[in-house]
Short mmCIF file of C-alpha atoms and ligand atoms in Angstrom, two decimals:
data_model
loop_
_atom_site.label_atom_id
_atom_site.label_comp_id
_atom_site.label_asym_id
_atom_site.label_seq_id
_atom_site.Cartn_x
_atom_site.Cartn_y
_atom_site.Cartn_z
CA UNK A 1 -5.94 -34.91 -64.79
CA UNK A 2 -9.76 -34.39 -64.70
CA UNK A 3 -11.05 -32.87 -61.82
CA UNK A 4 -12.89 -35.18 -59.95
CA UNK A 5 -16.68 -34.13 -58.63
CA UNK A 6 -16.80 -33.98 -55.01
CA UNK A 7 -20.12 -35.36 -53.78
CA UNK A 8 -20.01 -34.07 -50.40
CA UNK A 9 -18.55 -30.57 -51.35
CA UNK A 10 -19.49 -28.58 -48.41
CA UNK A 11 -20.31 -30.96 -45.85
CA UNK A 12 -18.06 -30.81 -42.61
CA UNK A 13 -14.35 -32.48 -42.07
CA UNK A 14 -15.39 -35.22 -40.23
CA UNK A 15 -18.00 -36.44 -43.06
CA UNK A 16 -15.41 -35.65 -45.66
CA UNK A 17 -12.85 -37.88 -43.50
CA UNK A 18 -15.21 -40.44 -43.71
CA UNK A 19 -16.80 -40.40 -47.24
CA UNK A 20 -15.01 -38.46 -50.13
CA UNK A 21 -12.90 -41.23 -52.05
CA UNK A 22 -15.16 -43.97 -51.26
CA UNK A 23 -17.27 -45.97 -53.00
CA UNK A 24 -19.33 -49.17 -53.60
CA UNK A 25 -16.74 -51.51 -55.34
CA UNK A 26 -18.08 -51.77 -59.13
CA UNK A 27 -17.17 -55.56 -59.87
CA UNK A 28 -18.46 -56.95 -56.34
CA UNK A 29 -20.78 -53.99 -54.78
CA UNK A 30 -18.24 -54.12 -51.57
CA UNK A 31 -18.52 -51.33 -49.44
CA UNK A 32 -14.57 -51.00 -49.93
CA UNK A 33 -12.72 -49.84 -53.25
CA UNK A 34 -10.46 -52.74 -53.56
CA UNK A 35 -6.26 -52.27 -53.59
CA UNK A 36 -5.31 -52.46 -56.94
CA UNK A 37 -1.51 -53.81 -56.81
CA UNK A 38 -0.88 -53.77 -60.93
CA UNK A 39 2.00 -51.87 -62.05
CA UNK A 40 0.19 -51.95 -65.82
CA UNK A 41 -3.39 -51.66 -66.81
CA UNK A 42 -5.27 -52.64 -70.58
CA UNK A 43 -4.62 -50.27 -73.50
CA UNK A 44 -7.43 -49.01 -75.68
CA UNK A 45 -7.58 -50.24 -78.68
CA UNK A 46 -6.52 -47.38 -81.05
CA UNK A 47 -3.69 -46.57 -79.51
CA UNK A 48 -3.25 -43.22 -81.67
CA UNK A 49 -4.50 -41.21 -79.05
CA UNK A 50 -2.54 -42.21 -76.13
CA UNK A 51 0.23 -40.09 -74.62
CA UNK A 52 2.49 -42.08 -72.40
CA UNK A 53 3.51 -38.95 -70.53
CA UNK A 54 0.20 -38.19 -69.51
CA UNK A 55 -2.00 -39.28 -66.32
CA UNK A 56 -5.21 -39.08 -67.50
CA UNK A 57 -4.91 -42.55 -68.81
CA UNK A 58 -4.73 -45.83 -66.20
CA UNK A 59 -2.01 -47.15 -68.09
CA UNK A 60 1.20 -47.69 -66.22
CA UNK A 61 1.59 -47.33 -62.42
CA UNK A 62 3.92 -44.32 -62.45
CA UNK A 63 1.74 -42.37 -64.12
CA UNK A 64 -0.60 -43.04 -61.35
CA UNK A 65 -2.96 -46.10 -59.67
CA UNK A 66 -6.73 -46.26 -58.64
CA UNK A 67 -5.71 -45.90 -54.95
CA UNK A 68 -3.31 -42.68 -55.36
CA UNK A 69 -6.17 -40.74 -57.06
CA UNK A 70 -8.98 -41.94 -54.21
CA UNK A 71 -6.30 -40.69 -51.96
CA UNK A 72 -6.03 -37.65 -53.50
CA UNK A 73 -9.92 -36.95 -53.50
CA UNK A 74 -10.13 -37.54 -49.76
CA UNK A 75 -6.81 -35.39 -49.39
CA UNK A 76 -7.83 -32.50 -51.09
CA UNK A 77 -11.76 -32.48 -49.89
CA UNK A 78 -10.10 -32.30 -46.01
CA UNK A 79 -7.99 -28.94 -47.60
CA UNK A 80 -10.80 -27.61 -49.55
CA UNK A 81 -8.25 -27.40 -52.56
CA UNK A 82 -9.60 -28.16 -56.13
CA UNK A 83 -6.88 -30.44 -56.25
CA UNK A 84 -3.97 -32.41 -54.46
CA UNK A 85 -1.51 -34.81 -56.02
CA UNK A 86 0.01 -37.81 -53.89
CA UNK A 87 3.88 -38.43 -53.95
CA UNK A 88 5.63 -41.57 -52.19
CA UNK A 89 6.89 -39.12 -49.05
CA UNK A 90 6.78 -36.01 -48.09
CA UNK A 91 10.31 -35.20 -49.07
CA UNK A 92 9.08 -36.05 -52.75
CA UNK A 93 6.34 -33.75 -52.79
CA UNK A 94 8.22 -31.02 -51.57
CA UNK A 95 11.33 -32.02 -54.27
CA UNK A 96 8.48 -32.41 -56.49
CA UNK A 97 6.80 -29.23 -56.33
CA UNK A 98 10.63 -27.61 -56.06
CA UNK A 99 11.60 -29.09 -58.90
CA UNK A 100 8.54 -28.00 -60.99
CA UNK A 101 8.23 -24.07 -60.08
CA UNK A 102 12.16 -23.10 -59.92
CA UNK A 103 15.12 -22.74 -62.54
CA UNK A 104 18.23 -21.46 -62.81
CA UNK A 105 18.55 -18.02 -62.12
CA UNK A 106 15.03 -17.58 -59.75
CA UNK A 107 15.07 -16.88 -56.42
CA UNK A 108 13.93 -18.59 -53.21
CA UNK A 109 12.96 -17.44 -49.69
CA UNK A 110 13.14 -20.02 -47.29
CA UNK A 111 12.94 -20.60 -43.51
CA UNK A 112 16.05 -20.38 -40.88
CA UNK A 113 14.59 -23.19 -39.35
CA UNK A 114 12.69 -25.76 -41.28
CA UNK A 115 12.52 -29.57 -42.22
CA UNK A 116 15.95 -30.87 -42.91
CA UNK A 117 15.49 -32.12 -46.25
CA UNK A 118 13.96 -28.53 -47.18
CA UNK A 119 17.42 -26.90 -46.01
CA UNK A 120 19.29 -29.81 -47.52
CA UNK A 121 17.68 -28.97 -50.75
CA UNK A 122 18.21 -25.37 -50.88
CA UNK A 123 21.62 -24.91 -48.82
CA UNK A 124 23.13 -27.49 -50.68
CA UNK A 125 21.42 -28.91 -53.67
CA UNK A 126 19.34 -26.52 -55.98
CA UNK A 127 21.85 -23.24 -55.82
CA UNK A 128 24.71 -25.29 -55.90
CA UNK A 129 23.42 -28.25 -59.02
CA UNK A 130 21.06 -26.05 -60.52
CA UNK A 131 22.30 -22.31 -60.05
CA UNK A 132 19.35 -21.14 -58.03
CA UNK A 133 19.41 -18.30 -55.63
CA UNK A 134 18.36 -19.57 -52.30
CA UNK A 135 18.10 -17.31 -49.43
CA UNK A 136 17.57 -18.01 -45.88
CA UNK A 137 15.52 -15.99 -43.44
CA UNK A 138 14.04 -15.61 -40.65
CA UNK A 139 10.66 -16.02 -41.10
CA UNK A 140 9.08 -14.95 -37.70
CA UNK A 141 10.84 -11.39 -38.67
CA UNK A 142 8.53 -9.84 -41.56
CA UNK A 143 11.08 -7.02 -42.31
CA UNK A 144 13.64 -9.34 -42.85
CA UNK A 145 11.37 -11.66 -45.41
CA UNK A 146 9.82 -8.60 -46.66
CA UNK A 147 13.85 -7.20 -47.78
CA UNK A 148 14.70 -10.69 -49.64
CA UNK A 149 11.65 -10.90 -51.62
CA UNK A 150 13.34 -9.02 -54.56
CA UNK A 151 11.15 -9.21 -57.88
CA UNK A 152 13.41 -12.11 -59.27
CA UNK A 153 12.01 -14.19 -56.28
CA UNK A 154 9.73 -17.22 -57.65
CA UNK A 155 9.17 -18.53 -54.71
CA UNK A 156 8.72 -18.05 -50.58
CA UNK A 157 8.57 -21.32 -48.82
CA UNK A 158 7.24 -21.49 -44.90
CA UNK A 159 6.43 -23.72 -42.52
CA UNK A 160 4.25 -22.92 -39.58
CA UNK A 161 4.67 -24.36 -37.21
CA UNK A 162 8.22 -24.65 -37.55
CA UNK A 163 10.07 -28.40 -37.04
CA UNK A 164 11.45 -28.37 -34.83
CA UNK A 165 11.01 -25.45 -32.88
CA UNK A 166 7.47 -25.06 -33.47
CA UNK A 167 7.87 -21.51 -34.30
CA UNK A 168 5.14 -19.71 -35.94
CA UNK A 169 5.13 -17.60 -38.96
CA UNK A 170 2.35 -14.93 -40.62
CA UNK A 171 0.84 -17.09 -43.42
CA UNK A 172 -1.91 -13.80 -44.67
CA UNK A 173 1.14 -10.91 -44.70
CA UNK A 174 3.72 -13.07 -46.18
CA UNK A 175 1.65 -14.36 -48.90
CA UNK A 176 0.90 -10.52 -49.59
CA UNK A 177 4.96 -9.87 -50.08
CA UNK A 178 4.79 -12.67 -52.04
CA UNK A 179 1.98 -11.85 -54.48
CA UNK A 180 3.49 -7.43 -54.38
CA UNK A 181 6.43 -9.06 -55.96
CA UNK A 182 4.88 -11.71 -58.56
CA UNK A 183 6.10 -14.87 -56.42
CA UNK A 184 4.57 -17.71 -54.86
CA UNK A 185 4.00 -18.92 -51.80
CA UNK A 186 3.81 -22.62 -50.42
CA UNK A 187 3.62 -23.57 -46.98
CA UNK A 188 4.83 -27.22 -45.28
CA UNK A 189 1.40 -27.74 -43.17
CA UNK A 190 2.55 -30.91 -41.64
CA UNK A 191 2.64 -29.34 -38.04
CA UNK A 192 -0.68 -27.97 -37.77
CA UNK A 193 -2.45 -30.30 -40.51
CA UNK A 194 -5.78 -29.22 -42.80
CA UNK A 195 -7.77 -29.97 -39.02
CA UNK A 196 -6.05 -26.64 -37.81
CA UNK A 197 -5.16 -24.56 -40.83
CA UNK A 198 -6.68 -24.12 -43.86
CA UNK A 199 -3.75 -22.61 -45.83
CA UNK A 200 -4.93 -21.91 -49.45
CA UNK A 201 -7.85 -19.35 -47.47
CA UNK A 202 -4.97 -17.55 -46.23
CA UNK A 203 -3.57 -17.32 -49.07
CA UNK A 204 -0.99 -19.69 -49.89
CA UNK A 205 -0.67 -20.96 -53.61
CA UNK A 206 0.92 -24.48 -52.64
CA UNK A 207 0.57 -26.93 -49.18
CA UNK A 208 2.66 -29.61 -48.88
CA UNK A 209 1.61 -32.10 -45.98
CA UNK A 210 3.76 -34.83 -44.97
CA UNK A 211 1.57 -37.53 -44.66
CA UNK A 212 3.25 -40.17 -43.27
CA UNK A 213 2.62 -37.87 -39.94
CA UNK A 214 -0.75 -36.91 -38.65
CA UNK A 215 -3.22 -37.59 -42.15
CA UNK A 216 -2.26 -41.43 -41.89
CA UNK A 217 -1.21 -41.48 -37.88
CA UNK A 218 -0.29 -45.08 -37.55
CA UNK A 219 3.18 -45.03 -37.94
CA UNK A 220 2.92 -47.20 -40.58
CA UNK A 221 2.96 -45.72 -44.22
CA UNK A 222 5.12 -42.90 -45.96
CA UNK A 223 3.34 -40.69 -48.20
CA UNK A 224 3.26 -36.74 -48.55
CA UNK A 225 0.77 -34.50 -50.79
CA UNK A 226 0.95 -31.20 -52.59
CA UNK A 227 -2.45 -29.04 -52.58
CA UNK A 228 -3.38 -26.37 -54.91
CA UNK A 229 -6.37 -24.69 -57.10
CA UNK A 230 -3.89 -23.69 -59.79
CA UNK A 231 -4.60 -26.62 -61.35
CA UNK A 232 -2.03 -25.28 -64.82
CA UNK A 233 1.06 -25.94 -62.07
CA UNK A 234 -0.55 -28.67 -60.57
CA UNK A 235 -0.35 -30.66 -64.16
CA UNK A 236 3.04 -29.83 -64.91
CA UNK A 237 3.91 -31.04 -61.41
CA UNK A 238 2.24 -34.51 -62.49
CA UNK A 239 4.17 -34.14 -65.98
CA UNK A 240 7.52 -33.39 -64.64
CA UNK A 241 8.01 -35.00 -61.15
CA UNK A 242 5.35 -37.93 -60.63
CA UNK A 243 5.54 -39.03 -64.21
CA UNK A 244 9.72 -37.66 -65.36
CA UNK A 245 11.00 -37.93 -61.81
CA UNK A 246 9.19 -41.39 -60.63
CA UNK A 247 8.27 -40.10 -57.13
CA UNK A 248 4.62 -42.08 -57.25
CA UNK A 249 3.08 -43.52 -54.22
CA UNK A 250 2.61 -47.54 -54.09
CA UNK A 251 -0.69 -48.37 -54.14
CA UNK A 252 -0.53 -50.17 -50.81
CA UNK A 253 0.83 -46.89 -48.72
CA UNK A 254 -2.39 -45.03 -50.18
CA UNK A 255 -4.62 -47.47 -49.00
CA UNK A 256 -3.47 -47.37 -45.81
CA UNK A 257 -2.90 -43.92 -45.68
CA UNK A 258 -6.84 -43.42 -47.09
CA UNK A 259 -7.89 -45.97 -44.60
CA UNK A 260 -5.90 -43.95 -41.66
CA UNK A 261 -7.51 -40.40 -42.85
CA UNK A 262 -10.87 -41.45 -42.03
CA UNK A 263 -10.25 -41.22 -38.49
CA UNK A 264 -7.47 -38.11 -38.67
CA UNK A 265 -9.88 -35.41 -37.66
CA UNK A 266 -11.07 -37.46 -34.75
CA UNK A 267 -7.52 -38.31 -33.52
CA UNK A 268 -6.93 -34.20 -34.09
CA UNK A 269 -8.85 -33.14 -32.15
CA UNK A 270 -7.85 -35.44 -29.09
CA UNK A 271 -4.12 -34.58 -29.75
CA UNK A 272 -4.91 -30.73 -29.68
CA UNK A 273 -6.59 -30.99 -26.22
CA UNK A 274 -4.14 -33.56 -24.96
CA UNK A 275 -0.92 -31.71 -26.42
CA UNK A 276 -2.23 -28.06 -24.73
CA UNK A 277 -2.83 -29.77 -21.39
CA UNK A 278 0.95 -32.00 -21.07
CA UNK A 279 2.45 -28.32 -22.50
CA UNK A 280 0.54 -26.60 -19.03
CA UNK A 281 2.17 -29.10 -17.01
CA UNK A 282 5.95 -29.07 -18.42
CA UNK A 283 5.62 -25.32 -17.85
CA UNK A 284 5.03 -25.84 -14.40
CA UNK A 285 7.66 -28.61 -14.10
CA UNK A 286 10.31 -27.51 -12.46
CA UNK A 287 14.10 -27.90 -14.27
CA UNK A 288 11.79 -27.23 -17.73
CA UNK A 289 13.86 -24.21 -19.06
CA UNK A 290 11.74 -23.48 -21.72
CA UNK A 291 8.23 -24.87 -23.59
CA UNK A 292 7.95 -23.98 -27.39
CA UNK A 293 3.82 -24.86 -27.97
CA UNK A 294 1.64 -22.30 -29.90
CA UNK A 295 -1.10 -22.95 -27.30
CA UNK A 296 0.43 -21.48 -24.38
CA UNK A 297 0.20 -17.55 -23.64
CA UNK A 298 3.88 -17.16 -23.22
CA UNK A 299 4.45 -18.81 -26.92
CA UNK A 300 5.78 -15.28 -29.16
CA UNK A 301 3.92 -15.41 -31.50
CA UNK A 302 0.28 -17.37 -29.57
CA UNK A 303 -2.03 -13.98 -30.48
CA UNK A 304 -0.77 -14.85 -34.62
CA UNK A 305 -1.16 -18.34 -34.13
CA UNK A 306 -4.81 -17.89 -32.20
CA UNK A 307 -5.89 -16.63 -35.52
CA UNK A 308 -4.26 -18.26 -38.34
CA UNK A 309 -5.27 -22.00 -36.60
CA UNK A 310 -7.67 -23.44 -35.36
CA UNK A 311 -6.46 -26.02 -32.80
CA UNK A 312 -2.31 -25.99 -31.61
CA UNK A 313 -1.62 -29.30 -33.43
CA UNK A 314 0.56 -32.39 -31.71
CA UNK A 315 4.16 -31.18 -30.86
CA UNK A 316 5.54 -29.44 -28.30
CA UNK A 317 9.32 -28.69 -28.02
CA UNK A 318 10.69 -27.98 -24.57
CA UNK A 319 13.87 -27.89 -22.72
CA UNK A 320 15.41 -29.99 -19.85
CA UNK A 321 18.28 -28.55 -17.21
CA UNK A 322 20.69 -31.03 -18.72
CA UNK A 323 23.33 -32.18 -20.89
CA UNK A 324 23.08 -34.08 -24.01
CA UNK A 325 23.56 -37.39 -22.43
CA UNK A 326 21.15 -37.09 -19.51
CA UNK A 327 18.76 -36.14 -22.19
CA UNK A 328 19.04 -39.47 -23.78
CA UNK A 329 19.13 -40.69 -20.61
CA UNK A 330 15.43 -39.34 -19.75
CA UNK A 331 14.08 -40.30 -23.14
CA UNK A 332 15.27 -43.46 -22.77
CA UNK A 333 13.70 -44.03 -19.63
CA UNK A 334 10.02 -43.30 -21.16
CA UNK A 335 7.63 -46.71 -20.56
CA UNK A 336 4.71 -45.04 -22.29
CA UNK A 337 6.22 -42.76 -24.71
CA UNK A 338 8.26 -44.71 -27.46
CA UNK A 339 12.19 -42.90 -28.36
CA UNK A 340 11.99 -42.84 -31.70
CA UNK A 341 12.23 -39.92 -34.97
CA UNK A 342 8.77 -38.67 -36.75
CA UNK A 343 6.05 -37.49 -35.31
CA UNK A 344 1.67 -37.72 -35.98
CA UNK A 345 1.46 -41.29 -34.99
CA UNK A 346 -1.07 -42.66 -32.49
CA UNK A 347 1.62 -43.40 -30.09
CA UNK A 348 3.73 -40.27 -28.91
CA UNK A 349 7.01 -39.85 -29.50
CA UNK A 350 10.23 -38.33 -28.42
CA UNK A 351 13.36 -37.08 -30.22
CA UNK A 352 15.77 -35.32 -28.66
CA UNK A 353 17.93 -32.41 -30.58
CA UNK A 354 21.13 -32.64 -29.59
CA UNK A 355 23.36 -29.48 -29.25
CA UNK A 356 26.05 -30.61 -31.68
CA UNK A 357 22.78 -30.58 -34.11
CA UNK A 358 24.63 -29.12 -37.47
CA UNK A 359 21.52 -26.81 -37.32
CA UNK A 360 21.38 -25.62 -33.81
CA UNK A 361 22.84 -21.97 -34.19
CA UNK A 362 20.06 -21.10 -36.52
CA UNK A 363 17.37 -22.07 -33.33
CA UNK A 364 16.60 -19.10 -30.81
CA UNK A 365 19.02 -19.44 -27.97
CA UNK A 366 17.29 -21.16 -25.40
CA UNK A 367 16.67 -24.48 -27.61
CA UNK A 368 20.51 -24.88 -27.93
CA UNK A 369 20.63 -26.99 -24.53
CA UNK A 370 18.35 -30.11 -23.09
CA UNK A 371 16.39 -29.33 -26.22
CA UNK A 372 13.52 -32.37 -26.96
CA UNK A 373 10.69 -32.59 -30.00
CA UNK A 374 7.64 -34.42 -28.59
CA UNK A 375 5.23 -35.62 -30.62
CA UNK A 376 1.29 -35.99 -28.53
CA UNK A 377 -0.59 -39.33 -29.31
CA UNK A 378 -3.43 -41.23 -28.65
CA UNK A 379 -3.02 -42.40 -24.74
CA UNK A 380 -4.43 -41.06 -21.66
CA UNK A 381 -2.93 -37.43 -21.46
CA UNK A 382 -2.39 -38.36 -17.76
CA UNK A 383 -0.72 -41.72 -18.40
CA UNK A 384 1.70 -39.29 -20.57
CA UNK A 385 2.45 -36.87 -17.71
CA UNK A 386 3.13 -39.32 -15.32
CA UNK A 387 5.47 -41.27 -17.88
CA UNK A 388 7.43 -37.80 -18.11
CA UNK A 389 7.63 -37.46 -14.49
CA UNK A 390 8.63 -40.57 -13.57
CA UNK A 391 11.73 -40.02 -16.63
CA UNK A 392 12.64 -36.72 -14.82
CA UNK A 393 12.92 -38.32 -11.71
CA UNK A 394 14.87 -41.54 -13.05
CA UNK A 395 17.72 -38.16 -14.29
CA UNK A 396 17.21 -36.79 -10.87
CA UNK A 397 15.34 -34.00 -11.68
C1 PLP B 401 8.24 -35.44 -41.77
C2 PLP B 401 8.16 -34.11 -42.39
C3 PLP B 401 8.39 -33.96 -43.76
C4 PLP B 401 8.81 -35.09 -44.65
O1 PLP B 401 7.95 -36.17 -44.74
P1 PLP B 401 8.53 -37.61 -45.14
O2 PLP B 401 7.33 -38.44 -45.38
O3 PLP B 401 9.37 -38.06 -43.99
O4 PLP B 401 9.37 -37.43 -46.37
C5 PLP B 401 8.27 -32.69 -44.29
N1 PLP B 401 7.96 -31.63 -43.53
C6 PLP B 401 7.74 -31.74 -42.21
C7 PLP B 401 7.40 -30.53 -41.42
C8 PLP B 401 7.84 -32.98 -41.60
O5 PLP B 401 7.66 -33.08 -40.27
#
């Protein structure tokens, strides 16, 4: 894929939100690129030259549409990455980028706690289909990570922070084991989002970013997107997932998810101030047993994540004196907060974590009771609180 020039290369992430990936429409002169909703496109005469495995060529839509590559300017101008390639989730650019860099035989670091899907893949799929050696750590421990890097490790994969404990992890030293040993690193940025943490400066080799979360924000399109400036990888990536694998985006969820990223750094930087301010409060609220938010002082690892980020990011995990049921209870009783899974949108959400979670003995301790993934949108951070409180009190707490 040719590298597409960047006219505002430079300028700051709010102009780039705005104006990379857009252009006057050439048919009409619209000030909107149109949606192009064609799953085929004309072939060049002399068709000697065409290779139908390639995506250099608009030719058929799973090798790739006008609207995934616009997306993918805008995506990778807000990570300051030479390049980024769209998939249809976030699950499939992770799979994607999985599926490109391991085989049988390599090794892979991954996180105790992590996106399902990533510990689906590795615990379950990949060693056990493909006879890769996946090995789980803790990655808030750096002696531990730094003893399973062996030099038949490909790859280290992190997330910081952590779903769903928001737990945070050294990007700069881990990529360092990484590199001593000749593996890679790639990091899940959903969490914290290219508004808070610039990954590939750090020096990570691969982000993934879910961006059905925070990039699009309305709750309304599924898309996720793998950024690099190894652009070798990044082609065999388009060769053997989007194009051998099928993973490509619909045209329509890019253009809403392009249409949503113009406002993401905006919306970012409401839902860092609003997120740090409801996280102060729940500490203070009494029968809170515990609040997981990089923000806060008493977070473990808030000096790290002071100066690998630049805002906290949207989610805040915490802990209420009560039993699994009561829990529902409380979410249930939320008027301004909607109960529902994912996380990033412009409403705020709640989840709770339940402590027959499959997953819950690889958490720290304290989240294994009353243990609830909130997700900070758009409203009135005080319309929020009060919400909360007036839950609490409907469980008699
Ligand atoms: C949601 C999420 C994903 C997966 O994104 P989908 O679009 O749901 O496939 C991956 N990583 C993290 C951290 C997420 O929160």
């Amino acid at each position: 894929m040719a590298k597409k020039q960047n006219k505002f290369k430079g300028y700051d992430i709010y102009t780039q939100a705005v104006h990379t990936g857009t252009d006057y429409d050439e048919g009409t002169g619209a000030v909107r690129r149109p949606l192009h909703m064609a799953n085929s496109y004309k072939l060049p005469d002399d068709l000697s030259q065409v290779n139908y495995s390639s995506t250099d060529l608009l030719m058929y839509s799973r090798n790739g549409n006008p609207n995934q590559h616009w997306l993918e300017e805008k995506v990778a101008a807000l990570y300051h990455a030479d390049d980024a390639i769209v998939f249809a989730s976030g699950v499939a650019a992770l799979h994607a980028l999985f599926w490109t860099l391991l085989k049988t035989g390599d090794r892979v670091v991954y996180p105790k706690v992590s996106y399902m899907a990533v510990y689906r893949l590795f615990h379950e799929l990949f060693n056990k289909k493909f006879g890769v050696e996946t090995v789980m750590v803790d990655m808030t421990n750096l002696e531990e990570v730094k003893k399973a890097i062996t030099p038949n490790t490909r790859l280290v994969h992190i997330e910081t922070p952590d779903n769903p404990t928001v737990g945070i992890s050294d990007i700069a030293e881990i990529a360092k084991m990484a590199h001593e040993n000749g593996a890679v690193l790639s990091v899940d940025n959903t969490f914290a989002s290219p508004f808070n943490q610039r990954l590939l400066e750090l020096g990570a080799d691969f982000v993934v970013d879910a961006l059905t979360k925070f990039i699009n924000g309305h709750g309304d399109a599924q898309g996720g997107a793998i950024l690099s400036n190894d652009l070798e990888t990044m082609d065999r990536i388009r060769y053997e997932a989007q194009v051998n694998v099928g993973s490509v985006i619909s045209p329509f969820n890019a253009w809403q998810i392009f249409r949503g990223a113009v406002t993401f750094p905006l919306r970012m930087e409401r839902i860092n101030q609003s997120s740090l301010e409801i996280a102060q409060w729940l500490e203070q609220r009494k029968h809170v047993t515990f609040v997981s938010y990089p923000g806060l002082e008493s977070h473990p690892h808030h000096d790290l994540a002071k100066r690998q980020m630049k805002g906290f990011g949207g989610v805040i995990s915490f802990g209420v004196e009560a039993d699994d049921k009561t829990v529902e209870k409380f979410c249930a009783h939320l008027k301004v907060v909607t109960f529902a899974v994912s996380l990033g949108h412009d409403e705020s959400l709640i989840f709770p974590q339940p402590s027959y979670d499959e997953r819950i003995d690889l958490y720290p301790s304290q989240f294994h009771k009353g243990f609830i993934r909130f997700s900070v949108g758009l409203e009135d951070p005080q319309d929020i609180i009060q919400d909360l409180n007036q839950a609490f009190h409907a469980i008699g707490l």
